[in-house]
C-alpha positions as a LaTeX table, in Angstrom:
\begin{tabular}{lrrr}
\hline
Residue & $x$ (\AA) & $y$ (\AA) & $z$ (\AA) \\
\hline
Met1 & 0.00 & 0.00 & 0.00 \\
Tyr2 & 1.36 & 3.45 & $-0.97$ \\
Phe3 & 0.77 & 5.77 & 1.99 \\
Gly4 & $-2.82$ & 4.70 & 2.54 \\
Arg5 & $-3.78$ & 4.78 & $-1.15$ \\
Ala6 & $-5.35$ & 1.36 & $-1.44$ \\
Val7 & $-6.37$ & 0.80 & $-5.07$ \\
Gly8 & $-7.46$ & $-2.78$ & $-4.70$ \\
Pro9 & $-5.92$ & $-5.97$ & $-6.04$ \\
Tyr10 & $-4.26$ & $-4.26$ & $-9.01$ \\
Glu11 & $-1.80$ & $-2.07$ & $-7.09$ \\
Arg12 & 1.38 & $-4.00$ & $-7.91$ \\
Glu13 & 0.26 & $-4.59$ & $-11.49$ \\
Leu14 & $-0.47$ & $-0.91$ & $-12.06$ \\
Val15 & 2.96 & 0.15 & $-10.84$ \\
Ala16 & 4.71 & $-2.57$ & $-12.84$ \\
Asn17 & 2.85 & $-1.69$ & $-16.04$ \\
Ala18 & 3.44 & 2.04 & $-15.65$ \\
Gln19 & 7.14 & 1.26 & $-15.34$ \\
Arg20 & 6.99 & $-1.01$ & $-18.41$ \\
Leu21 & 5.41 & 1.77 & $-20.43$ \\
Ser22 & 8.15 & 4.14 & $-19.25$ \\
Lys23 & 11.01 & 1.76 & $-20.01$ \\
Ser24 & 14.05 & 3.39 & $-21.64$ \\
Gly25 & 14.22 & 3.09 & $-25.40$ \\
Gly26 & 10.49 & 2.75 & $-25.94$ \\
Gly27 & 7.39 & 4.85 & $-26.23$ \\
Ile28 & 3.73 & 4.62 & $-27.18$ \\
Leu29 & 1.97 & 4.59 & $-30.53$ \\
Ala30 & $-1.35$ & 6.43 & $-30.20$ \\
Ser31 & $-3.63$ & 4.80 & $-32.79$ \\
Asp32 & $-6.86$ & 5.52 & $-30.95$ \\
Glu33 & $-8.38$ & 7.96 & $-33.42$ \\
Ser34 & $-12.15$ & 7.83 & $-33.65$ \\
Thr35 & $-13.81$ & 6.49 & $-36.77$ \\
Gly36 & $-14.42$ & 10.05 & $-37.96$ \\
Thr37 & $-10.89$ & 11.30 & $-37.33$ \\
Ile38 & $-9.09$ & 8.38 & $-38.95$ \\
Gly39 & $-11.66$ & 8.56 & $-41.73$ \\
Lys40 & $-10.68$ & 12.11 & $-42.66$ \\
Arg41 & $-7.06$ & 11.03 & $-42.98$ \\
Leu42 & $-7.95$ & 8.02 & $-45.09$ \\
Val43 & $-10.16$ & 10.07 & $-47.37$ \\
Ser44 & $-7.41$ & 12.68 & $-47.77$ \\
Ala45 & $-5.19$ & 9.83 & $-49.00$ \\
Gly46 & $-7.80$ & 8.81 & $-51.53$ \\
Leu47 & $-9.16$ & 5.84 & $-49.56$ \\
Glu48 & $-12.61$ & 4.90 & $-48.34$ \\
Asn49 & $-13.45$ & 5.22 & $-44.67$ \\
Asn50 & $-14.77$ & 1.76 & $-43.93$ \\
Glu51 & $-14.04$ & $-0.94$ & $-41.36$ \\
Thr52 & $-11.82$ & $-2.95$ & $-43.72$ \\
Thr53 & $-9.64$ & 0.00 & $-44.70$ \\
Arg54 & $-9.24$ & 1.09 & $-41.09$ \\
Arg55 & $-8.32$ & $-2.48$ & $-40.14$ \\
Asp56 & $-5.84$ & $-2.82$ & $-43.01$ \\
Phe57 & $-4.09$ & 0.45 & $-42.15$ \\
Arg58 & $-3.76$ & $-0.35$ & $-38.49$ \\
Glu59 & $-2.47$ & $-3.81$ & $-39.28$ \\
Leu60 & 0.44 & $-2.12$ & $-41.06$ \\
Leu61 & 1.16 & $-0.11$ & $-37.91$ \\
Tyr62 & 1.22 & $-3.17$ & $-35.63$ \\
Thr63 & 2.97 & $-5.92$ & $-37.60$ \\
Gly64 & 6.34 & $-4.54$ & $-38.67$ \\
Glu65 & 9.36 & $-6.68$ & $-37.89$ \\
Glu66 & 11.00 & $-5.92$ & $-34.51$ \\
Leu67 & 8.43 & $-3.23$ & $-33.63$ \\
Gly68 & 8.52 & $-4.41$ & $-30.02$ \\
Lys69 & 12.10 & $-3.17$ & $-29.70$ \\
Tyr70 & 10.91 & 0.42 & $-30.01$ \\
Leu71 & 7.37 & 0.54 & $-28.62$ \\
Asn72 & 6.31 & $-0.20$ & $-25.05$ \\
Gly73 & 2.61 & 0.36 & $-25.70$ \\
Val74 & $-0.03$ & 0.96 & $-28.35$ \\
Ile75 & $-3.34$ & 2.75 & $-27.71$ \\
Leu76 & $-6.34$ & 1.32 & $-29.55$ \\
Phe77 & $-9.82$ & 2.63 & $-30.32$ \\
His78 & $-12.95$ & 0.70 & $-29.27$ \\
Glu79 & $-13.40$ & $-0.79$ & $-32.74$ \\
Thr80 & $-9.76$ & $-1.82$ & $-33.00$ \\
Ile81 & $-9.50$ & $-3.80$ & $-29.78$ \\
Tyr82 & $-11.99$ & $-6.28$ & $-31.23$ \\
Gln83 & $-10.35$ & $-6.47$ & $-34.67$ \\
Ser84 & $-7.96$ & $-9.06$ & $-36.09$ \\
Thr85 & $-5.37$ & $-9.23$ & $-38.85$ \\
Arg86 & $-6.23$ & $-10.53$ & $-42.29$ \\
Ser87 & $-5.03$ & $-13.94$ & $-41.14$ \\
Gly88 & $-7.42$ & $-13.89$ & $-38.17$ \\
Glu89 & $-5.05$ & $-13.10$ & $-35.28$ \\
Arg90 & $-6.41$ & $-10.57$ & $-32.79$ \\
Phe91 & $-4.56$ & $-7.27$ & $-32.77$ \\
Val92 & $-4.34$ & $-7.57$ & $-28.98$ \\
Asp93 & $-2.48$ & $-10.88$ & $-29.36$ \\
Val94 & $-0.24$ & $-9.54$ & $-32.15$ \\
Leu95 & 0.93 & $-6.72$ & $-29.89$ \\
Thr96 & 1.18 & $-8.78$ & $-26.70$ \\
Lys97 & 3.41 & $-11.35$ & $-28.41$ \\
Gln98 & 5.85 & $-8.54$ & $-29.19$ \\
Gly99 & 5.97 & $-7.46$ & $-25.56$ \\
Ile100 & 3.86 & $-4.38$ & $-26.29$ \\
Leu101 & 1.21 & $-3.41$ & $-23.74$ \\
Val102 & $-2.25$ & $-2.73$ & $-25.13$ \\
Gly103 & $-4.01$ & 0.51 & $-24.23$ \\
Ile104 & $-7.48$ & 1.82 & $-24.96$ \\
Lys105 & $-9.13$ & 5.22 & $-25.37$ \\
Val106 & $-11.99$ & 5.36 & $-22.86$ \\
Asp107 & $-13.38$ & 8.89 & $-23.11$ \\
Lys108 & $-16.43$ & 9.68 & $-25.24$ \\
Gly109 & $-15.15$ & 12.89 & $-26.80$ \\
Leu110 & $-15.58$ & 16.61 & $-26.32$ \\
Lys111 & $-18.70$ & 18.58 & $-25.50$ \\
Pro112 & $-19.30$ & 22.35 & $-25.15$ \\
Leu113 & $-18.76$ & 23.58 & $-21.60$ \\
Pro114 & $-22.01$ & 25.20 & $-20.36$ \\
Lys115 & $-21.78$ & 28.99 & $-19.96$ \\
His116 & $-18.34$ & 28.96 & $-21.61$ \\
Pro117 & $-19.13$ & 28.99 & $-25.34$ \\
Glu118 & $-15.55$ & 28.69 & $-26.58$ \\
Glu119 & $-14.44$ & 25.87 & $-24.28$ \\
Thr120 & $-15.06$ & 22.16 & $-23.89$ \\
Tyr121 & $-15.11$ & 19.34 & $-21.39$ \\
Thr122 & $-14.73$ & 15.60 & $-21.97$ \\
Glu123 & $-17.64$ & 13.23 & $-21.45$ \\
Gly124 & $-17.59$ & 9.52 & $-20.72$ \\
Leu125 & $-17.66$ & 9.02 & $-16.95$ \\
Asp126 & $-21.10$ & 7.36 & $-17.11$ \\
Gly127 & $-20.53$ & 3.63 & $-17.46$ \\
Leu128 & $-16.75$ & 4.07 & $-17.41$ \\
Glu129 & $-16.08$ & 1.41 & $-14.79$ \\
Asp130 & $-17.97$ & $-1.22$ & $-16.78$ \\
Arg131 & $-16.13$ & $-0.26$ & $-19.98$ \\
Cys132 & $-12.76$ & $-0.42$ & $-18.24$ \\
Lys133 & $-13.51$ & $-3.86$ & $-16.84$ \\
Glu134 & $-14.55$ & $-5.09$ & $-20.28$ \\
Tyr135 & $-11.39$ & $-3.69$ & $-21.89$ \\
Tyr136 & $-9.26$ & $-5.33$ & $-19.20$ \\
Lys137 & $-10.90$ & $-8.67$ & $-20.09$ \\
Gln138 & $-10.05$ & $-8.03$ & $-23.73$ \\
Gly139 & $-6.37$ & $-7.60$ & $-22.83$ \\
Ala140 & $-5.94$ & $-3.86$ & $-22.29$ \\
Arg141 & $-3.64$ & $-2.83$ & $-19.46$ \\
Phe142 & $-3.67$ & 0.95 & $-19.74$ \\
Ala143 & $-6.11$ & 3.66 & $-20.79$ \\
Lys144 & $-6.19$ & 7.19 & $-22.16$ \\
Trp145 & $-8.54$ & 10.13 & $-21.53$ \\
Arg146 & $-8.05$ & 13.39 & $-23.43$ \\
Thr147 & $-9.20$ & 16.85 & $-22.49$ \\
Thr148 & $-8.49$ & 19.98 & $-24.52$ \\
Leu149 & $-7.93$ & 23.55 & $-23.46$ \\
Lys150 & $-7.33$ & 26.54 & $-25.70$ \\
Ile151 & $-5.18$ & 29.60 & $-25.10$ \\
Asp152 & $-6.55$ & 33.04 & $-25.99$ \\
Val153 & $-4.87$ & 35.75 & $-23.98$ \\
Gly154 & $-7.34$ & 38.44 & $-25.06$ \\
Lys155 & $-10.28$ & 36.36 & $-23.82$ \\
Ser156 & $-8.53$ & 35.05 & $-20.69$ \\
Leu157 & $-8.68$ & 31.45 & $-21.89$ \\
Pro158 & $-8.46$ & 28.86 & $-20.61$ \\
Ser159 & $-10.92$ & 29.94 & $-17.93$ \\
Glu160 & $-10.62$ & 28.75 & $-14.35$ \\
Ala161 & $-13.94$ & 26.94 & $-14.77$ \\
Cys162 & $-12.64$ & 25.01 & $-17.78$ \\
Ile163 & $-9.44$ & 24.08 & $-15.98$ \\
Ala164 & $-11.33$ & 22.94 & $-12.88$ \\
Val165 & $-13.91$ & 20.85 & $-14.75$ \\
Asn166 & $-11.35$ & 19.09 & $-16.91$ \\
Ala167 & $-8.93$ & 18.48 & $-14.05$ \\
Ala168 & $-11.73$ & 16.90 & $-12.02$ \\
Gly169 & $-12.79$ & 14.76 & $-14.97$ \\
Leu170 & $-9.26$ & 13.48 & $-15.51$ \\
Ala171 & $-8.97$ & 12.62 & $-11.82$ \\
Asp172 & $-12.30$ & 10.79 & $-11.74$ \\
Tyr173 & $-11.30$ & 8.82 & $-14.83$ \\
Ala174 & $-7.88$ & 7.95 & $-13.36$ \\
Ser175 & $-9.42$ & 6.67 & $-10.15$ \\
Ile176 & $-11.93$ & 4.49 & $-12.00$ \\
Ala177 & $-9.32$ & 3.17 & $-14.42$ \\
Gln178 & $-7.01$ & 2.11 & $-11.59$ \\
Lys179 & $-9.87$ & 0.42 & $-9.77$ \\
Ser180 & $-10.39$ & $-1.65$ & $-12.93$ \\
Gly181 & $-6.72$ & $-2.56$ & $-13.43$ \\
Leu182 & $-5.83$ & $-0.03$ & $-16.13$ \\
Val183 & $-2.90$ & 2.39 & $-15.87$ \\
Pro184 & $-4.42$ & 5.81 & $-16.65$ \\
Ile185 & $-2.67$ & 8.10 & $-19.08$ \\
Val186 & $-3.72$ & 11.61 & $-18.10$ \\
Glu187 & $-3.85$ & 13.92 & $-21.12$ \\
Pro188 & $-4.64$ & 17.61 & $-20.56$ \\
Glu189 & $-3.91$ & 18.75 & $-24.13$ \\
Ile190 & $-3.36$ & 22.46 & $-24.53$ \\
Leu191 & $-4.17$ & 23.10 & $-28.16$ \\
Ile192 & $-1.45$ & 24.61 & $-30.31$ \\
Asp193 & $-3.82$ & 27.06 & $-32.01$ \\
Gly194 & $-3.13$ & 30.73 & $-31.23$ \\
Thr195 & $-0.78$ & 33.66 & $-31.56$ \\
His196 & 0.85 & 33.34 & $-28.13$ \\
Gly197 & 4.56 & 32.85 & $-27.51$ \\
Val198 & 6.36 & 30.08 & $-25.67$ \\
Glu199 & 6.31 & 32.00 & $-22.38$ \\
Ile200 & 2.51 & 32.05 & $-22.31$ \\
Ser201 & 2.42 & 28.36 & $-23.19$ \\
Ala202 & 4.68 & 27.59 & $-20.24$ \\
Val203 & 2.59 & 29.59 & $-17.75$ \\
Val204 & $-0.67$ & 28.01 & $-18.88$ \\
Ala205 & 0.77 & 24.49 & $-18.94$ \\
Glu206 & 2.09 & 24.83 & $-15.40$ \\
His207 & $-1.26$ & 26.10 & $-14.15$ \\
Val208 & $-3.27$ & 23.39 & $-15.90$ \\
Ile209 & $-1.02$ & 20.46 & $-14.99$ \\
Ser210 & $-0.78$ & 21.65 & $-11.38$ \\
Ala211 & $-4.58$ & 21.70 & $-11.19$ \\
Val212 & $-4.74$ & 18.17 & $-12.56$ \\
Tyr213 & $-2.36$ & 16.82 & $-9.93$ \\
Asp214 & $-4.23$ & 18.64 & $-7.19$ \\
Gln215 & $-7.34$ & 16.73 & $-8.22$ \\
Leu216 & $-5.49$ & 13.42 & $-8.59$ \\
Arg217 & $-4.35$ & 13.78 & $-4.99$ \\
Val218 & $-7.87$ & 14.57 & $-3.82$ \\
Arg219 & $-9.07$ & 11.31 & $-5.40$ \\
Gln220 & $-6.10$ & 9.45 & $-3.87$ \\
Val221 & $-4.95$ & 8.23 & $-7.27$ \\
Leu222 & $-1.77$ & 6.16 & $-7.09$ \\
Leu223 & 0.66 & 8.40 & $-8.98$ \\
Glu224 & 3.19 & 5.58 & $-9.32$ \\
Gly225 & 0.58 & 3.82 & $-11.46$ \\
Thr226 & $-0.14$ & 6.71 & $-13.84$ \\
Leu227 & 1.47 & 8.49 & $-16.80$ \\
Leu228 & 1.18 & 12.07 & $-18.01$ \\
Lys229 & 0.66 & 12.97 & $-21.69$ \\
Pro230 & 1.23 & 16.73 & $-22.10$ \\
Met231 & 2.23 & 18.96 & $-24.99$ \\
Met232 & 5.81 & 20.07 & $-25.34$ \\
Ile233 & 6.04 & 23.77 & $-24.57$ \\
Leu234 & 5.62 & 25.36 & $-27.99$ \\
Pro235 & 4.34 & 28.73 & $-29.16$ \\
Gly236 & 0.93 & 28.99 & $-30.79$ \\
Ser237 & 0.74 & 27.84 & $-34.38$ \\
Ser238 & 0.30 & 31.45 & $-35.59$ \\
Trp239 & 3.36 & 32.72 & $-33.70$ \\
Pro240 & 5.54 & 34.37 & $-36.39$ \\
Glu241 & 8.97 & 33.25 & $-35.20$ \\
Lys242 & 10.69 & 29.88 & $-35.41$ \\
Val243 & 11.60 & 28.33 & $-32.07$ \\
Asp244 & 14.89 & 26.49 & $-31.64$ \\
Pro245 & 14.64 & 22.87 & $-30.38$ \\
Glu246 & 17.01 & 23.67 & $-27.52$ \\
Leu247 & 14.65 & 26.40 & $-26.27$ \\
Val248 & 11.65 & 24.07 & $-26.60$ \\
Ala249 & 13.51 & 21.41 & $-24.65$ \\
Ala250 & 14.74 & 23.70 & $-21.87$ \\
Val251 & 11.38 & 25.39 & $-21.31$ \\
Thr252 & 9.55 & 22.06 & $-21.46$ \\
Ile253 & 11.79 & 20.48 & $-18.83$ \\
Lys254 & 11.65 & 23.48 & $-16.53$ \\
Thr255 & 7.87 & 23.64 & $-16.79$ \\
Met256 & 7.43 & 19.94 & $-16.05$ \\
Arg257 & 9.79 & 20.21 & $-13.06$ \\
Arg258 & 7.54 & 22.88 & $-11.58$ \\
Cys259 & 4.33 & 20.84 & $-11.64$ \\
Val260 & 4.80 & 17.08 & $-12.21$ \\
Pro261 & 5.42 & 15.00 & $-9.05$ \\
Ala262 & 8.50 & 12.81 & $-8.95$ \\
Ala263 & 6.29 & 9.80 & $-8.15$ \\
Val264 & 5.01 & 9.76 & $-11.73$ \\
Pro265 & 7.17 & 7.26 & $-13.68$ \\
Gly266 & 6.84 & 8.74 & $-17.14$ \\
Ile267 & 5.93 & 11.80 & $-19.19$ \\
Met268 & 4.83 & 10.75 & $-22.67$ \\
Phe269 & 4.74 & 13.82 & $-24.88$ \\
Leu270 & 2.15 & 14.23 & $-27.61$ \\
Ser271 & 3.25 & 15.33 & $-31.08$ \\
Gly272 & 0.43 & 17.79 & $-31.80$ \\
Gly273 & 1.31 & 20.35 & $-34.45$ \\
Met274 & 4.86 & 19.20 & $-35.08$ \\
Ser275 & 6.11 & 17.47 & $-38.20$ \\
Glu276 & 7.33 & 13.89 & $-37.88$ \\
Glu277 & 10.91 & 15.10 & $-37.88$ \\
Gln278 & 10.31 & 17.98 & $-35.46$ \\
Ala279 & 8.68 & 15.62 & $-32.97$ \\
Thr280 & 11.77 & 13.41 & $-33.04$ \\
Val281 & 14.31 & 16.23 & $-32.93$ \\
Asn282 & 12.59 & 18.00 & $-30.03$ \\
Leu283 & 12.26 & 14.78 & $-28.03$ \\
Asn284 & 15.94 & 14.04 & $-28.63$ \\
Lys285 & 16.97 & 17.47 & $-27.41$ \\
Ile286 & 14.78 & 17.13 & $-24.30$ \\
Asn287 & 16.53 & 13.90 & $-23.37$ \\
Ile288 & 19.99 & 15.29 & $-24.10$ \\
Leu289 & 19.38 & 18.22 & $-21.77$ \\
Ala290 & 17.79 & 16.00 & $-19.11$ \\
Lys291 & 20.99 & 13.93 & $-19.04$ \\
Ser292 & 23.24 & 16.98 & $-18.78$ \\
Asp293 & 25.02 & 18.15 & $-15.63$ \\
Glu294 & 22.80 & 21.21 & $-15.21$ \\
Lys295 & 20.95 & 20.83 & $-11.91$ \\
Glu296 & 17.91 & 22.80 & $-13.06$ \\
Leu297 & 17.37 & 20.29 & $-15.88$ \\
Ile298 & 17.63 & 17.04 & $-13.92$ \\
Cys299 & 14.43 & 14.99 & $-14.27$ \\
Pro300 & 13.08 & 12.13 & $-12.12$ \\
Trp301 & 10.82 & 10.71 & $-14.87$ \\
Ser302 & 11.24 & 8.91 & $-18.14$ \\
Leu303 & 10.76 & 11.46 & $-20.94$ \\
Ser304 & 9.21 & 9.64 & $-23.86$ \\
Phe305 & 6.58 & 9.81 & $-26.58$ \\
Ser306 & 2.95 & 8.95 & $-27.18$ \\
Tyr307 & 2.73 & 9.99 & $-30.80$ \\
Gly308 & $-0.15$ & 9.63 & $-33.21$ \\
Arg309 & 0.30 & 11.33 & $-36.57$ \\
Ala310 & 4.09 & 11.57 & $-36.09$ \\
Leu311 & 4.21 & 7.75 & $-36.22$ \\
Gln312 & 1.49 & 7.27 & $-38.84$ \\
Ser313 & 1.47 & 9.93 & $-41.56$ \\
Ser314 & 4.39 & 8.60 & $-43.59$ \\
Val315 & 3.03 & 5.08 & $-43.21$ \\
Leu316 & $-0.29$ & 6.10 & $-44.74$ \\
Ser317 & 1.44 & 8.08 & $-47.48$ \\
Thr318 & 3.68 & 5.13 & $-48.37$ \\
Trp319 & 0.84 & 2.61 & $-48.38$ \\
Gly320 & $-1.82$ & 4.55 & $-50.24$ \\
Gly321 & $-4.11$ & 1.53 & $-50.11$ \\
Lys322 & $-1.98$ & $-0.50$ & $-52.52$ \\
Glu323 & $-1.25$ & $-4.16$ & $-51.94$ \\
Glu324 & 2.25 & $-3.89$ & $-53.42$ \\
Thr325 & 3.30 & $-1.17$ & $-50.93$ \\
Arg326 & 2.22 & $-2.94$ & $-47.74$ \\
Glu327 & 5.70 & $-4.16$ & $-46.81$ \\
Asp328 & 7.26 & $-0.77$ & $-47.57$ \\
Ala329 & 4.69 & 0.89 & $-45.30$ \\
Lys330 & 5.44 & $-1.55$ & $-42.47$ \\
Thr331 & 9.15 & $-0.80$ & $-42.86$ \\
Val332 & 8.43 & 2.93 & $-42.54$ \\
Ala333 & 6.33 & 2.32 & $-39.42$ \\
Val334 & 9.22 & 0.51 & $-37.73$ \\
Ala335 & 11.73 & 3.15 & $-38.88$ \\
Leu336 & 9.66 & 5.96 & $-37.35$ \\
Ala337 & 9.35 & 4.03 & $-34.08$ \\
Arg338 & 13.10 & 3.37 & $-34.06$ \\
Ala339 & 13.94 & 7.05 & $-34.66$ \\
Asn340 & 11.86 & 8.08 & $-31.68$ \\
Ser341 & 13.25 & 5.25 & $-29.59$ \\
Leu342 & 16.70 & 6.72 & $-30.20$ \\
Ala343 & 15.40 & 10.21 & $-29.42$ \\
Gln344 & 13.98 & 8.95 & $-26.13$ \\
Gln345 & 17.55 & 8.06 & $-25.20$ \\
Gly346 & 19.05 & 11.27 & $-26.59$ \\
Leu347 & 20.83 & 9.24 & $-29.29$ \\
Tyr348 & 19.07 & 10.32 & $-32.47$ \\
Glu349 & 21.41 & 11.65 & $-35.16$ \\
Gly350 & 19.35 & 11.34 & $-38.36$ \\
Pro351 & 18.55 & 11.17 & $-41.19$ \\
His352 & 14.85 & 10.99 & $-40.43$ \\
Pro353 & 12.71 & 8.30 & $-42.13$ \\
Thr354 & 9.79 & 10.65 & $-42.85$ \\
Thr355 & 8.48 & 10.53 & $-46.41$ \\
Leu356 & 6.56 & 13.80 & $-46.09$ \\
Gln357 & 7.49 & 17.26 & $-47.34$ \\
Val358 & 5.55 & 19.28 & $-44.77$ \\
Ser359 & 6.64 & 21.67 & $-42.02$ \\
Asn360 & 4.02 & 20.49 & $-39.52$ \\
Leu361 & 1.13 & 18.09 & $-39.04$ \\
Ile362 & $-1.38$ & 20.62 & $-37.74$ \\
Glu363 & $-4.91$ & 19.50 & $-38.53$ \\
Gly364 & $-7.49$ & 22.07 & $-39.43$ \\
Phe365 & $-9.62$ & 21.40 & $-36.35$ \\
Arg366 & $-9.24$ & 19.24 & $-33.23$ \\
Gly367 & $-11.99$ & 20.56 & $-30.97$ \\
Trp368 & $-15.75$ & 19.93 & $-30.74$ \\
Arg369 & $-17.99$ & 20.05 & $-33.81$ \\
Asp370 & $-21.78$ & 20.05 & $-33.63$ \\
Pro371 & $-22.91$ & 16.80 & $-35.30$ \\
Thr372 & $-26.07$ & 18.53 & $-36.55$ \\
Asp373 & $-24.26$ & 21.62 & $-37.86$ \\
Pro374 & $-20.69$ & 21.03 & $-39.15$ \\
Asp375 & $-20.01$ & 24.76 & $-39.33$ \\
Lys376 & $-20.62$ & 25.14 & $-35.58$ \\
Lys377 & $-17.43$ & 24.27 & $-33.72$ \\
Ile378 & $-15.34$ & 25.10 & $-30.66$ \\
\hline
\end{tabular}
């Protein structure tokens, strides 16, 4: 028992699995996009958004040779945890055989926050314990819950109400997930949209993440059995100046040191807004600085990745839905994982395996959209 925080029969398992996910040289592939989100990417590549295409694409992501050397975990979507390869082997078994822990997205998406028309909260607490127990039976051992907050200095966003509601939701989710045997990844994503500089990003991130851990403590969540998935500290996407990776790394580390407890085994950064190469280069620089002799940069956690598009975009581009490019796409998937594995150790030197000629992977919209009116969004 950790200082009176009894989390039931899964305590040792939660701590062990959180440490496995944080193991040096590995990270997490986030392939938990909803049917709509992955569908937009498939359609943009000239493919149909149907169950078979989604299954075929994700099979490419999971079956590359020696993938288990570079990934500690893979996050699945509800549909995917029940799917199998073309040959009939369950994706859960394919990953488990490689020593990769299976994770699952358990939130139900974003909704408008009442009385705060430009902000959102995440729904999904109703029935969450039953869903978590079912996913555990299916082989999942960790979970993910995403909230989003936007920065708008002129409008004083994020509001204190938005921060409080989302921090409480993350804490409730984490408590329920642990009770059901799943290591909770806590993801308070601060959206990259905006004109703000890196200093504002750092201040907001510290405030938001501190609020999240305040609520996790209130719910007596076992921090040793959790992971954090934050943004790196970047300026808003409309900020006019380029930011050097060393500055990103230094500000990111210093911000995390101010608000993330040492009991947390791993910080798994998201790749939002960065290109595949930028995500790798920035992660590499973070780990180089964290291993330096500078006392203000020493970190008690594993500093790793939980990347979605930064581990998938070149794979989709290479595949293009063609049978003859399947093996090439699988090779790219492993190469991207390997590059970030090296970056997690501060050993990446390039060249990068990306096949894309883009400066970033910013998607047009990542917030809430009214299902009855596509033009209405937050």
